Every structure is written in C-alpha cells, then in structure tokens.
C-alpha cells in the first residue's frame, strides 16, 4: 500500500492538468467499484448488480488505457510486475527470499494446523521455489530466546 500511495503521489506531482483530471476520474470510478463490490446494494437485482460492476470495470479500463496512452509515467507505474522482470534484477550469485507466515490446512478433515513459516526463493533464472521452515514456536525460541 505504501508503494502504491508513493507512486500515485509521484505521478500526481508530474502529470499534466488534463491527465490529472483523468486520474481523478479513474480514482473515483475505482472507489465506486470497490464500494459496490464490498457493499452490494440491496435494491439491485443480481443482473443489475452484475451489469453495474461490468460497466464500472469497463470505464476503469478505458480510463487506464487513455492515461497510459497520454502519460509515460502512468504507463510505467501501471505495468504489471512479472517474475521474469524481477529475475533480471537479481545477480547470478544471489537470490531473493521472502518469508511468510501461513497456517497449513487439512481440507478433508477441515482442520487448521499450527502456524508455520515458509520462504519463497527466486533466483536470477529458473522457477520460483518454496520451503516450509517449520512451526513458528520453535523458530521463535531459537531466534529470540537464546
């Protein structure tokens, strides 16, 4: 969220007034869409609701396309980040590691296990890998209570 907020602030500081108007309109459409998705109005039928969501998504895509056409800054900030693009930034003798906390589940038994740590590993080439590091409690004891 911080990165998105900072990127939008940077974009707002470097955009023309005409494009600022489009960006404001895009923000308003996205807000309407989010509100609609998370708070479905009771007075709309399912079909009316789906149509309204589809219309707002289409309007958002049109505004994004127009902003991308007009603004190199917006185009750069709105490009999706791919694994391949990240891999190009990783030195050959290095790896990007991201740690996550997750709760394993036994779907058939409908039970959750104890919290675990895992690591996602991305090298300069090859497929991303992940490793289950084990339960949280022993890791915390080893790392924090020596």
Coordinates of C-alpha atoms in Angstrom, one line a residue:
X1 CA 0.0 0.0 0.0
X2 CA 2.8 2.4 0.8
X3 CA 4.5 1.8 -2.6
X4 CA 1.2 2.4 -4.4
X5 CA 0.5 5.5 -2.4
X6 CA 4.0 6.8 -3.0
X7 CA 3.8 6.0 -6.7
X8 CA 0.4 7.8 -7.0
X9 CA 1.8 10.8 -5.2
X10 CA 4.8 10.9 -7.5
X11 CA 2.5 10.6 -10.5
X12 CA 0.3 13.4 -9.3
X13 CA 3.3 15.7 -8.9
X14 CA 4.5 15.1 -12.5
X15 CA 1.2 14.9 -14.5
X16 CA -0.4 17.5 -16.7
X17 CA -3.6 19.2 -15.6
X18 CA -5.6 17.4 -18.3
X19 CA -4.2 14.0 -17.2
X20 CA -4.8 14.9 -13.6
X21 CA -8.5 15.2 -14.4
X22 CA -8.4 11.7 -15.9
X23 CA -6.5 10.3 -12.9
X24 CA -9.1 11.8 -10.6
X25 CA -11.9 10.3 -12.6
X26 CA -10.1 6.9 -12.6
X27 CA -9.8 7.1 -8.8
X28 CA -13.5 8.0 -8.4
X29 CA -14.5 5.0 -10.7
X30 CA -12.2 2.6 -8.8
X31 CA -13.7 3.9 -5.5
X32 CA -17.3 3.3 -6.8
X33 CA -16.3 -0.2 -8.0
X34 CA -14.7 -1.1 -4.7
X35 CA -17.7 0.2 -2.7
X36 CA -20.1 -1.7 -5.0
X37 CA -18.1 -5.0 -4.7
X38 CA -17.8 -4.9 -0.9
X39 CA -21.2 -3.4 -0.2
X40 CA -23.8 -4.8 -2.7
X41 CA -26.9 -2.5 -2.7
X42 CA -30.0 -4.4 -1.6
X43 CA -32.2 -2.6 -4.1
X44 CA -30.5 -4.0 -7.2
X45 CA -31.3 -7.4 -8.8
X46 CA -28.4 -9.7 -9.4
X47 CA -28.5 -8.9 -13.1
X48 CA -28.5 -5.1 -12.4
X49 CA -25.6 -5.5 -10.0
X50 CA -23.5 -7.6 -12.5
X51 CA -24.2 -5.0 -15.2
X52 CA -23.2 -2.1 -13.0
X53 CA -20.0 -3.8 -11.9
X54 CA -19.2 -4.6 -15.6
X55 CA -19.8 -1.0 -16.6
X56 CA -17.6 0.4 -13.9
X57 CA -14.8 -2.1 -14.8
X58 CA -15.1 -1.2 -18.5
X59 CA -14.9 2.6 -17.6
X60 CA -11.9 1.9 -15.4
X61 CA -10.1 0.0 -18.2
X62 CA -10.9 2.8 -20.7
X63 CA -9.6 5.5 -18.4
X64 CA -6.4 3.4 -17.7
X65 CA -5.9 2.9 -21.4
X66 CA -6.3 6.7 -22.1
X67 CA -3.9 7.6 -19.3
X68 CA -1.4 5.0 -20.5
X69 CA -1.6 6.5 -24.0
X70 CA -1.1 10.1 -22.7
X71 CA 1.3 9.6 -19.8
X72 CA 4.6 7.6 -19.8
X73 CA 4.7 7.9 -16.0
X74 CA 1.2 6.3 -15.7
X75 CA 2.1 3.6 -18.2
X76 CA 5.3 2.8 -16.3
X77 CA 3.6 2.7 -12.9
X78 CA 0.6 0.6 -14.1
X79 CA 2.7 -2.1 -15.9
X80 CA 2.4 -5.4 -14.2
X81 CA 5.5 -6.7 -12.5
X82 CA 6.5 -10.2 -13.7
X83 CA 8.7 -12.8 -12.2
X84 CA 10.9 -12.6 -15.3
X85 CA 11.3 -8.8 -14.8
X86 CA 12.3 -9.3 -11.1
X87 CA 14.7 -12.1 -12.1
X88 CA 16.6 -9.7 -14.4
X89 CA 17.4 -7.6 -11.4
X90 CA 18.8 -10.4 -9.3
X91 CA 22.6 -11.0 -9.6
X92 CA 23.5 -14.5 -10.8
X93 CA 25.1 -15.4 -7.5
X94 CA 22.2 -14.2 -5.4
X95 CA 18.6 -15.0 -4.5
X96 CA 15.6 -13.0 -3.5
X97 CA 14.0 -14.6 -0.4
X98 CA 10.6 -13.7 1.0
X99 CA 9.4 -15.1 4.3
X100 CA 5.7 -15.7 5.0
X101 CA 3.6 -17.0 7.9
X102 CA 0.9 -19.4 7.0
X103 CA -1.5 -21.9 8.6
X104 CA -1.5 -25.3 7.0
X105 CA -4.9 -26.9 6.4
X106 CA -6.2 -30.4 6.1
X107 CA -9.0 -29.8 3.7
X108 CA -10.6 -33.2 4.1
X109 CA -10.6 -33.1 7.9
X110 CA -11.5 -29.4 7.8
X111 CA -8.8 -28.6 10.3
X112 CA -6.1 -26.0 10.6
X113 CA -2.6 -26.8 11.7
X114 CA -0.2 -24.7 13.8
X115 CA 1.3 -21.6 12.3
X116 CA 4.3 -22.2 10.1
X117 CA 7.0 -20.1 8.4
X118 CA 7.9 -20.6 4.8
X119 CA 10.3 -19.0 2.4
X120 CA 9.8 -18.2 -1.3
X121 CA 13.1 -18.3 -3.2
X122 CA 13.7 -16.6 -6.5
X123 CA 17.0 -16.8 -8.3
X124 CA 18.1 -15.0 -11.5
X125 CA 16.8 -17.9 -13.6
X126 CA 14.5 -20.9 -13.1
X127 CA 11.2 -21.4 -11.4
X128 CA 10.4 -19.9 -8.0
X129 CA 10.8 -22.4 -5.2
X130 CA 9.4 -22.5 -1.7
X131 CA 10.5 -24.2 1.5
X132 CA 8.4 -24.9 4.6
X133 CA 10.6 -23.8 7.5
X134 CA 8.5 -25.4 10.2
X135 CA 6.3 -24.4 13.1
X136 CA 6.6 -20.8 14.3
X137 CA 7.1 -21.6 18.0
X138 CA 10.5 -23.4 17.8
X139 CA 11.8 -20.8 15.3
X140 CA 10.9 -18.0 17.7
X141 CA 12.5 -19.8 20.6
X142 CA 15.7 -20.4 18.7
X143 CA 15.8 -16.8 17.3
X144 CA 14.7 -14.7 20.2
X145 CA 15.2 -16.6 23.4
X146 CA 18.8 -17.8 23.3

